[in-house]
Amino acid sequence: MKRFQVAGIGNAIVDVLTRADDSFLDHMGIEKGIMQLVERPRAETLYGAMEDRVQAPGGSVANTLAGLGNLGLRTAFTGRVNDDALGRFYADAMEDIGTRFVNPPRGDGELPTSRCMIFVSPDGERSMNTYLGISAELGPDDVDEDVAANAEVVFLEGYLFDKDKGKDAFIRTARACRAAGGRAGIAISDPFCVERHREDFLSLIENELDYVIGNEAEIRALYQNDRLEDDLAAVAAICPLVVCTRSGDGVTILREGTRTDVAVDKIVPVDATGAGDQFAAGFLYGLVTGADMETAGRMGHAAAGEVISHMGPRPETALPELFRARGLI
């Protein structure tokens, strides 16, 4: 039995959340409903304007690992934080939820720990302003190949693909995992990142990965055909397992020539933050535990539905109980 069931690599970002109406967003020049990168002065301005802040360790893959920990899986996370107050908070918080934080906070005077200021509108929409800081410098030297080799599954975060060192870290992680008999995959994360690095993204998926998870916009960015069905077929031709979430229209899963469509219940979100991350948690739980694809898709939907019912990107209830109540386990 491997030491970890799922090991992730991604941005180690402290999420800072608050509620804000549209007039506040307009006043602060915040574009509603998107994630935009900000520089350090802008980050400090936005942080100072937040009232009733809720602080939590975040980052897309880290949030997924938190959901998997809630489900009782053994997890590890490779990320990069500074030895500052936020960095120590982040590392301790990940260990507290049962995820091994592979790399200790760095004390060599690099950039500050990353943070994301998230403004949640009354309709549940999230407007994210991310200062990447030290997290964006993650590279192959941060990868512990022993951790990757001792994971049944590794999960990569597409946001890190903008720098060559991030790409190299992904390849090193995937190869160490697969050489030891594990499976490697990625959350596409951002269609704009795909557009900037399409050839490299497709090469990674075809040559290094066993599965890919993305929403409709992210999947379509890979090939840019006129129809989603054509894009799905193209990705499935180079990757054994493709998972596409389509918001209220359900989930489509293509696994080695077999298609599974999973219907979902439409829910008005309190806060949409973390919906994709927790879908991935539920789906990966099903994948690791040997569930069929329809059940794995329903697990993903259930986990996503839980997280959008409250503020914050991580589950607040026991997901195993939720899964049992729905007949999933």
mmCIF file of C-alpha atoms in Angstrom:
data_model
loop_
_atom_site.group_PDB
_atom_site.id
_atom_site.type_symbol
_atom_site.label_atom_id
_atom_site.label_comp_id
_atom_site.label_asym_id
_atom_site.label_seq_id
_atom_site.Cartn_x
_atom_site.Cartn_y
_atom_site.Cartn_z
ATOM 1 C CA MET A 1 0.000 0.000 0.000
ATOM 2 C CA LYS A 2 1.363 3.382 -0.991
ATOM 3 C CA ARG A 3 1.958 6.043 1.627
ATOM 4 C CA PHE A 4 -0.360 8.542 -0.076
ATOM 5 C CA GLN A 5 -3.535 7.962 -2.023
ATOM 6 C CA VAL A 6 -3.421 11.408 -3.635
ATOM 7 C CA ALA A 7 -0.485 13.838 -3.774
ATOM 8 C CA GLY A 8 -1.011 17.295 -5.242
ATOM 9 C CA ILE A 9 1.261 20.024 -6.511
ATOM 10 C CA GLY A 10 0.080 23.589 -6.919
ATOM 11 C CA ASN A 11 -0.122 27.147 -5.667
ATOM 12 C CA ALA A 12 -0.011 27.571 -1.893
ATOM 13 C CA ILE A 13 -2.263 30.600 -1.489
ATOM 14 C CA VAL A 14 -3.914 32.012 1.598
ATOM 15 C CA ASP A 15 -7.529 32.811 0.713
ATOM 16 C CA VAL A 16 -9.010 35.922 2.293
ATOM 17 C CA LEU A 17 -12.779 36.203 1.775
ATOM 18 C CA THR A 18 -15.354 38.887 2.425
ATOM 19 C CA ARG A 19 -18.814 39.820 1.166
ATOM 20 C CA ALA A 20 -19.160 42.780 -1.213
ATOM 21 C CA ASP A 21 -21.944 44.209 -3.366
ATOM 22 C CA ASP A 22 -21.592 45.375 -6.953
ATOM 23 C CA SER A 23 -21.215 49.035 -5.992
ATOM 24 C CA PHE A 24 -18.189 48.182 -3.843
ATOM 25 C CA LEU A 25 -16.645 46.215 -6.712
ATOM 26 C CA ASP A 26 -17.175 49.160 -9.063
ATOM 27 C CA HIS A 27 -15.709 51.585 -6.534
ATOM 28 C CA MET A 28 -12.581 49.460 -6.093
ATOM 29 C CA GLY A 29 -12.210 48.735 -9.814
ATOM 30 C CA ILE A 30 -12.706 44.990 -9.310
ATOM 31 C CA GLU A 31 -13.991 43.067 -12.326
ATOM 32 C CA LYS A 32 -16.807 40.838 -11.184
ATOM 33 C CA GLY A 33 -16.696 37.084 -11.554
ATOM 34 C CA ILE A 34 -13.143 36.535 -12.735
ATOM 35 C CA MET A 35 -9.727 35.777 -11.310
ATOM 36 C CA GLN A 36 -7.160 38.465 -12.010
ATOM 37 C CA LEU A 37 -3.546 38.703 -10.948
ATOM 38 C CA VAL A 38 -2.473 41.749 -8.963
ATOM 39 C CA GLU A 39 0.862 43.148 -7.880
ATOM 40 C CA ARG A 40 1.885 43.573 -4.255
ATOM 41 C CA PRO A 41 0.731 47.232 -3.796
ATOM 42 C CA ARG A 42 -2.715 46.444 -5.213
ATOM 43 C CA ALA A 43 -2.925 43.358 -3.005
ATOM 44 C CA GLU A 44 -2.209 45.436 0.078
ATOM 45 C CA THR A 45 -4.856 48.008 -0.926
ATOM 46 C CA LEU A 46 -7.535 45.377 -1.453
ATOM 47 C CA TYR A 47 -6.659 43.554 1.764
ATOM 48 C CA GLY A 48 -7.000 46.805 3.709
ATOM 49 C CA ALA A 49 -10.447 47.441 2.188
ATOM 50 C CA MET A 50 -11.856 44.080 3.319
ATOM 51 C CA GLU A 51 -14.193 43.933 6.315
ATOM 52 C CA ASP A 52 -15.085 40.826 8.330
ATOM 53 C CA ARG A 53 -12.359 38.833 6.631
ATOM 54 C CA VAL A 54 -12.333 35.028 6.701
ATOM 55 C CA GLN A 55 -8.843 33.569 6.245
ATOM 56 C CA ALA A 56 -8.069 30.016 5.141
ATOM 57 C CA PRO A 57 -5.343 28.071 3.348
ATOM 58 C CA GLY A 58 -6.280 27.914 -0.319
ATOM 59 C CA GLY A 59 -5.088 27.255 -3.817
ATOM 60 C CA SER A 60 -7.003 25.053 -6.211
ATOM 61 C CA VAL A 61 -5.271 21.701 -5.694
ATOM 62 C CA ALA A 62 -4.796 22.373 -1.983
ATOM 63 C CA ASN A 63 -8.568 22.842 -1.694
ATOM 64 C CA THR A 64 -9.084 19.538 -3.492
ATOM 65 C CA LEU A 65 -6.741 17.813 -1.053
ATOM 66 C CA ALA A 66 -8.714 19.294 1.847
ATOM 67 C CA GLY A 67 -11.850 17.695 0.415
ATOM 68 C CA LEU A 68 -10.042 14.379 0.007
ATOM 69 C CA GLY A 69 -8.831 14.609 3.595
ATOM 70 C CA ASN A 70 -12.425 15.208 4.689
ATOM 71 C CA LEU A 71 -13.209 11.944 2.899
ATOM 72 C CA GLY A 72 -10.490 10.133 4.832
ATOM 73 C CA LEU A 73 -7.805 9.721 2.178
ATOM 74 C CA ARG A 74 -4.065 9.959 2.841
ATOM 75 C CA THR A 75 -2.776 13.086 1.091
ATOM 76 C CA ALA A 76 0.344 15.199 0.542
ATOM 77 C CA PHE A 77 0.856 18.650 -0.965
ATOM 78 C CA THR A 78 3.868 20.196 -2.682
ATOM 79 C CA GLY A 79 3.758 23.988 -2.526
ATOM 80 C CA ARG A 80 6.024 26.935 -1.840
ATOM 81 C CA VAL A 81 5.537 29.429 1.027
ATOM 82 C CA ASN A 82 7.815 31.928 2.714
ATOM 83 C CA ASP A 83 8.776 31.751 6.368
ATOM 84 C CA ASP A 84 6.466 34.643 7.219
ATOM 85 C CA ALA A 85 3.248 34.775 9.243
ATOM 86 C CA LEU A 86 1.013 33.721 6.345
ATOM 87 C CA GLY A 87 3.429 31.005 5.258
ATOM 88 C CA ARG A 88 3.623 29.451 8.705
ATOM 89 C CA PHE A 89 -0.166 29.691 9.008
ATOM 90 C CA TYR A 90 -0.545 27.897 5.695
ATOM 91 C CA ALA A 91 1.881 25.066 6.455
ATOM 92 C CA ASP A 92 0.402 24.461 9.904
ATOM 93 C CA ALA A 93 -3.163 24.573 8.590
ATOM 94 C CA MET A 94 -2.438 21.933 5.946
ATOM 95 C CA GLU A 95 -0.853 19.632 8.509
ATOM 96 C CA ASP A 96 -3.800 20.238 10.860
ATOM 97 C CA ILE A 97 -6.234 18.841 8.286
ATOM 98 C CA GLY A 98 -4.076 15.750 7.838
ATOM 99 C CA THR A 99 -2.261 16.651 4.600
ATOM 100 C CA ARG A 100 1.507 16.370 4.678
ATOM 101 C CA PHE A 101 3.002 19.713 3.664
ATOM 102 C CA VAL A 102 6.088 18.470 1.851
ATOM 103 C CA ASN A 103 8.305 21.584 1.775
ATOM 104 C CA PRO A 104 8.892 23.654 4.940
ATOM 105 C CA PRO A 105 8.463 27.454 4.753
ATOM 106 C CA ARG A 106 11.483 29.042 3.115
ATOM 107 C CA GLY A 107 13.558 31.455 5.146
ATOM 108 C CA ASP A 108 15.868 32.746 2.417
ATOM 109 C CA GLY A 109 14.264 36.149 1.862
ATOM 110 C CA GLU A 110 12.264 35.404 -1.271
ATOM 111 C CA LEU A 111 8.892 36.890 -2.166
ATOM 112 C CA PRO A 112 6.077 36.915 0.416
ATOM 113 C CA THR A 113 3.606 34.087 0.756
ATOM 114 C CA SER A 114 0.878 34.208 -1.889
ATOM 115 C CA ARG A 115 -2.612 35.428 -1.063
ATOM 116 C CA CYS A 116 -5.955 35.787 -2.876
ATOM 117 C CA MET A 117 -8.532 38.422 -1.929
ATOM 118 C CA ILE A 118 -11.972 37.018 -2.767
ATOM 119 C CA PHE A 119 -15.030 39.279 -2.839
ATOM 120 C CA VAL A 120 -18.289 37.318 -2.751
ATOM 121 C CA SER A 121 -21.353 39.042 -4.255
ATOM 122 C CA PRO A 122 -24.933 38.584 -2.985
ATOM 123 C CA ASP A 123 -25.602 36.266 -5.961
ATOM 124 C CA GLY A 124 -22.727 34.001 -4.882
ATOM 125 C CA GLU A 125 -20.376 35.094 -7.657
ATOM 126 C CA ARG A 126 -16.713 35.362 -6.684
ATOM 127 C CA SER A 127 -14.276 38.050 -7.791
ATOM 128 C CA MET A 128 -10.738 36.905 -7.090
ATOM 129 C CA ASN A 129 -7.632 39.065 -6.936
ATOM 130 C CA THR A 130 -4.500 36.973 -6.588
ATOM 131 C CA TYR A 131 -0.999 38.046 -5.630
ATOM 132 C CA LEU A 132 1.145 35.055 -6.552
ATOM 133 C CA GLY A 133 4.248 35.958 -4.556
ATOM 134 C CA ILE A 134 6.576 33.082 -3.816
ATOM 135 C CA SER A 135 4.192 30.368 -4.975
ATOM 136 C CA ALA A 136 4.763 31.150 -8.662
ATOM 137 C CA GLU A 137 8.457 30.300 -8.245
ATOM 138 C CA LEU A 138 7.751 26.614 -7.607
ATOM 139 C CA GLY A 139 10.005 24.455 -9.767
ATOM 140 C CA PRO A 140 11.474 20.971 -10.157
ATOM 141 C CA ASP A 141 13.820 21.445 -7.191
ATOM 142 C CA ASP A 142 10.720 21.662 -4.969
ATOM 143 C CA VAL A 143 9.533 18.217 -6.092
ATOM 144 C CA ASP A 144 10.211 15.296 -3.769
ATOM 145 C CA GLU A 145 10.234 12.340 -6.157
ATOM 146 C CA ASP A 146 9.841 9.924 -3.248
ATOM 147 C CA VAL A 147 6.504 11.528 -2.391
ATOM 148 C CA ALA A 148 5.339 11.296 -6.018
ATOM 149 C CA ALA A 149 6.466 7.692 -6.294
ATOM 150 C CA ASN A 150 4.597 6.836 -3.115
ATOM 151 C CA ALA A 151 1.279 8.251 -4.356
ATOM 152 C CA GLU A 152 -1.424 6.228 -6.070
ATOM 153 C CA VAL A 153 -2.507 9.389 -7.891
ATOM 154 C CA VAL A 154 -0.878 12.789 -8.393
ATOM 155 C CA PHE A 155 -2.921 15.878 -9.228
ATOM 156 C CA LEU A 156 -1.377 18.902 -10.945
ATOM 157 C CA GLU A 157 -2.659 22.494 -10.973
ATOM 158 C CA GLY A 158 -2.831 24.171 -14.380
ATOM 159 C CA TYR A 159 -2.329 27.652 -12.922
ATOM 160 C CA LEU A 160 1.378 26.832 -12.441
ATOM 161 C CA PHE A 161 1.885 26.199 -16.147
ATOM 162 C CA ASP A 162 2.773 29.795 -17.013
ATOM 163 C CA LYS A 163 6.453 29.384 -16.112
ATOM 164 C CA ASP A 164 8.925 26.879 -17.517
ATOM 165 C CA LYS A 165 9.973 25.845 -14.019
ATOM 166 C CA GLY A 166 6.350 24.978 -13.250
ATOM 167 C CA LYS A 167 6.126 22.831 -16.371
ATOM 168 C CA ASP A 168 9.353 21.071 -15.390
ATOM 169 C CA ALA A 169 7.989 20.434 -11.895
ATOM 170 C CA PHE A 170 4.875 18.847 -13.388
ATOM 171 C CA ILE A 171 6.859 16.561 -15.663
ATOM 172 C CA ARG A 172 9.171 15.473 -12.867
ATOM 173 C CA THR A 173 6.208 14.736 -10.582
ATOM 174 C CA ALA A 174 4.210 12.854 -13.219
ATOM 175 C CA ARG A 175 7.128 10.721 -14.322
ATOM 176 C CA ALA A 176 8.098 9.754 -10.758
ATOM 177 C CA CYS A 177 4.512 8.754 -10.012
ATOM 178 C CA ARG A 178 3.910 6.796 -13.222
ATOM 179 C CA ALA A 179 7.281 5.034 -13.072
ATOM 180 C CA ALA A 180 6.184 3.606 -9.721
ATOM 181 C CA GLY A 181 2.823 2.440 -11.102
ATOM 182 C CA GLY A 182 0.691 5.461 -10.154
ATOM 183 C CA ARG A 183 -1.546 7.706 -12.242
ATOM 184 C CA ALA A 184 -0.978 11.389 -13.002
ATOM 185 C CA GLY A 185 -3.475 14.034 -14.053
ATOM 186 C CA ILE A 186 -4.196 17.728 -14.161
ATOM 187 C CA ALA A 187 -6.894 20.289 -13.448
ATOM 188 C CA ILE A 188 -6.714 22.595 -16.464
ATOM 189 C CA SER A 189 -7.603 25.538 -14.160
ATOM 190 C CA ASP A 190 -7.605 28.417 -16.645
ATOM 191 C CA PRO A 191 -8.529 28.632 -20.362
ATOM 192 C CA PHE A 192 -6.333 31.703 -20.781
ATOM 193 C CA CYS A 193 -3.295 29.773 -19.552
ATOM 194 C CA VAL A 194 -4.112 27.096 -22.133
ATOM 195 C CA GLU A 195 -4.255 29.710 -24.872
ATOM 196 C CA ARG A 196 -0.808 30.971 -23.895
ATOM 197 C CA HIS A 197 0.754 27.492 -23.836
ATOM 198 C CA ARG A 198 -1.502 25.279 -25.967
ATOM 199 C CA GLU A 199 1.201 23.128 -27.569
ATOM 200 C CA ASP A 200 2.933 22.475 -24.240
ATOM 201 C CA PHE A 201 -0.394 21.708 -22.549
ATOM 202 C CA LEU A 202 -1.344 19.186 -25.219
ATOM 203 C CA SER A 203 2.106 17.607 -25.140
ATOM 204 C CA LEU A 204 1.873 17.189 -21.365
ATOM 205 C CA ILE A 205 -1.591 15.623 -21.579
ATOM 206 C CA GLU A 206 -0.642 13.242 -24.389
ATOM 207 C CA ASN A 207 2.772 12.139 -23.156
ATOM 208 C CA GLU A 208 2.777 12.434 -19.378
ATOM 209 C CA LEU A 209 -0.784 12.153 -18.015
ATOM 210 C CA ASP A 210 -3.516 9.590 -17.413
ATOM 211 C CA TYR A 211 -6.461 11.927 -16.812
ATOM 212 C CA VAL A 212 -7.544 15.539 -17.263
ATOM 213 C CA ILE A 213 -10.317 17.493 -15.504
ATOM 214 C CA GLY A 214 -11.706 20.794 -16.782
ATOM 215 C CA ASN A 215 -14.855 22.808 -17.296
ATOM 216 C CA GLU A 216 -16.360 23.451 -20.712
ATOM 217 C CA ALA A 217 -14.350 26.628 -21.387
ATOM 218 C CA GLU A 218 -11.098 24.939 -20.353
ATOM 219 C CA ILE A 219 -11.687 21.847 -22.491
ATOM 220 C CA ARG A 220 -12.656 23.986 -25.488
ATOM 221 C CA ALA A 221 -9.483 26.059 -25.124
ATOM 222 C CA LEU A 222 -7.355 22.997 -25.865
ATOM 223 C CA TYR A 223 -8.458 22.662 -29.500
ATOM 224 C CA GLN A 224 -10.853 25.560 -30.198
ATOM 225 C CA ASN A 225 -13.212 23.620 -32.443
ATOM 226 C CA ASP A 226 -16.690 24.937 -33.202
ATOM 227 C CA ARG A 227 -18.368 22.287 -31.035
ATOM 228 C CA LEU A 228 -17.634 21.033 -27.524
ATOM 229 C CA GLU A 229 -18.226 17.468 -28.732
ATOM 230 C CA ASP A 230 -15.368 17.801 -31.209
ATOM 231 C CA ASP A 231 -13.049 19.149 -28.515
ATOM 232 C CA LEU A 232 -13.969 16.318 -26.158
ATOM 233 C CA ALA A 233 -13.289 13.739 -28.842
ATOM 234 C CA ALA A 234 -9.922 15.303 -29.624
ATOM 235 C CA VAL A 235 -8.795 15.291 -25.989
ATOM 236 C CA ALA A 236 -10.080 11.749 -25.470
ATOM 237 C CA ALA A 237 -7.948 10.650 -28.431
ATOM 238 C CA ILE A 238 -4.762 11.552 -26.532
ATOM 239 C CA CYS A 239 -5.754 10.914 -22.893
ATOM 240 C CA PRO A 240 -7.390 7.798 -21.367
ATOM 241 C CA LEU A 241 -9.729 9.725 -19.041
ATOM 242 C CA VAL A 242 -11.312 13.127 -19.711
ATOM 243 C CA VAL A 243 -13.760 14.785 -17.307
ATOM 244 C CA CYS A 244 -15.700 17.879 -18.400
ATOM 245 C CA THR A 245 -17.969 19.784 -16.009
ATOM 246 C CA ARG A 246 -20.689 21.883 -17.649
ATOM 247 C CA SER A 247 -22.204 23.765 -14.708
ATOM 248 C CA GLY A 248 -25.944 23.065 -14.521
ATOM 249 C CA ASP A 249 -25.817 20.966 -17.703
ATOM 250 C CA GLY A 250 -24.059 18.080 -15.987
ATOM 251 C CA VAL A 251 -20.772 16.234 -16.279
ATOM 252 C CA THR A 252 -19.378 14.318 -19.250
ATOM 253 C CA ILE A 253 -16.771 11.621 -18.656
ATOM 254 C CA LEU A 254 -14.889 9.852 -21.463
ATOM 255 C CA ARG A 255 -12.861 6.858 -20.351
ATOM 256 C CA GLU A 256 -11.101 4.684 -22.912
ATOM 257 C CA GLY A 257 -13.882 4.959 -25.465
ATOM 258 C CA THR A 258 -16.804 4.804 -23.035
ATOM 259 C CA ARG A 259 -18.889 7.919 -22.448
ATOM 260 C CA THR A 260 -20.781 8.628 -19.215
ATOM 261 C CA ASP A 261 -23.087 11.632 -18.812
ATOM 262 C CA VAL A 262 -24.059 12.554 -15.266
ATOM 263 C CA ALA A 263 -27.024 14.852 -14.646
ATOM 264 C CA VAL A 264 -26.785 17.393 -11.824
ATOM 265 C CA ASP A 265 -29.205 19.362 -9.675
ATOM 266 C CA LYS A 266 -29.136 23.097 -10.306
ATOM 267 C CA ILE A 267 -28.322 24.975 -7.092
ATOM 268 C CA VAL A 268 -28.207 28.721 -6.448
ATOM 269 C CA PRO A 269 -24.811 29.197 -4.791
ATOM 270 C CA VAL A 270 -24.143 31.103 -1.594
ATOM 271 C CA ASP A 271 -20.503 31.278 -2.679
ATOM 272 C CA ALA A 272 -19.220 29.563 -5.822
ATOM 273 C CA THR A 273 -15.617 29.583 -4.542
ATOM 274 C CA GLY A 274 -14.121 26.103 -4.649
ATOM 275 C CA ALA A 275 -16.876 24.409 -6.665
ATOM 276 C CA GLY A 276 -14.466 23.000 -9.247
ATOM 277 C CA ASP A 277 -11.911 22.105 -6.595
ATOM 278 C CA GLN A 278 -14.414 20.072 -4.601
ATOM 279 C CA PHE A 279 -15.846 18.443 -7.690
ATOM 280 C CA ALA A 280 -12.308 17.196 -8.310
ATOM 281 C CA ALA A 281 -12.098 15.955 -4.716
ATOM 282 C CA GLY A 282 -15.274 13.923 -5.032
ATOM 283 C CA PHE A 283 -14.343 12.569 -8.436
ATOM 284 C CA LEU A 284 -10.793 11.628 -7.419
ATOM 285 C CA TYR A 285 -12.160 9.915 -4.319
ATOM 286 C CA GLY A 286 -14.289 7.772 -6.601
ATOM 287 C CA LEU A 287 -11.349 7.119 -8.925
ATOM 288 C CA VAL A 288 -9.009 6.073 -6.108
ATOM 289 C CA THR A 289 -11.588 3.871 -4.386
ATOM 290 C CA GLY A 290 -12.581 2.074 -7.580
ATOM 291 C CA ALA A 291 -16.036 3.545 -8.138
ATOM 292 C CA ASP A 292 -17.619 3.416 -11.587
ATOM 293 C CA MET A 293 -17.527 6.664 -13.547
ATOM 294 C CA GLU A 294 -21.173 7.590 -12.968
ATOM 295 C CA THR A 295 -20.744 7.220 -9.213
ATOM 296 C CA ALA A 296 -17.476 9.167 -9.297
ATOM 297 C CA GLY A 297 -19.212 11.961 -11.203
ATOM 298 C CA ARG A 298 -22.060 12.014 -8.698
ATOM 299 C CA MET A 299 -19.535 12.152 -5.867
ATOM 300 C CA GLY A 300 -17.951 15.170 -7.507
ATOM 301 C CA HIS A 301 -21.333 16.841 -7.867
ATOM 302 C CA ALA A 302 -22.234 16.157 -4.238
ATOM 303 C CA ALA A 303 -18.958 17.610 -2.950
ATOM 304 C CA ALA A 304 -19.316 20.689 -5.171
ATOM 305 C CA GLY A 305 -22.901 21.179 -4.019
ATOM 306 C CA GLU A 306 -21.805 21.134 -0.403
ATOM 307 C CA VAL A 307 -19.105 23.769 -0.826
ATOM 308 C CA ILE A 308 -21.259 26.258 -2.727
ATOM 309 C CA SER A 309 -23.855 26.170 0.054
ATOM 310 C CA HIS A 310 -21.646 28.286 2.350
ATOM 311 C CA MET A 311 -18.788 30.790 2.351
ATOM 312 C CA GLY A 312 -15.330 29.399 1.709
ATOM 313 C CA PRO A 313 -13.688 26.908 -0.661
ATOM 314 C CA ARG A 314 -13.580 23.842 1.591
ATOM 315 C CA PRO A 315 -16.252 21.496 2.975
ATOM 316 C CA GLU A 316 -17.823 22.319 6.330
ATOM 317 C CA THR A 317 -19.734 19.069 6.735
ATOM 318 C CA ALA A 318 -18.556 15.462 6.749
ATOM 319 C CA LEU A 319 -18.556 14.388 3.112
ATOM 320 C CA PRO A 320 -18.688 10.645 3.943
ATOM 321 C CA GLU A 321 -22.027 11.213 5.664
ATOM 322 C CA LEU A 322 -23.274 13.195 2.667
ATOM 323 C CA PHE A 323 -22.162 10.439 0.307
ATOM 324 C CA ARG A 324 -23.887 7.786 2.421
ATOM 325 C CA ALA A 325 -27.094 9.797 2.506
ATOM 326 C CA ARG A 326 -27.062 9.835 -1.314
ATOM 327 C CA GLY A 327 -26.281 6.145 -1.592
ATOM 328 C CA LEU A 328 -22.829 6.730 -3.059
ATOM 329 C CA ILE A 329 -20.908 4.692 -0.457
#
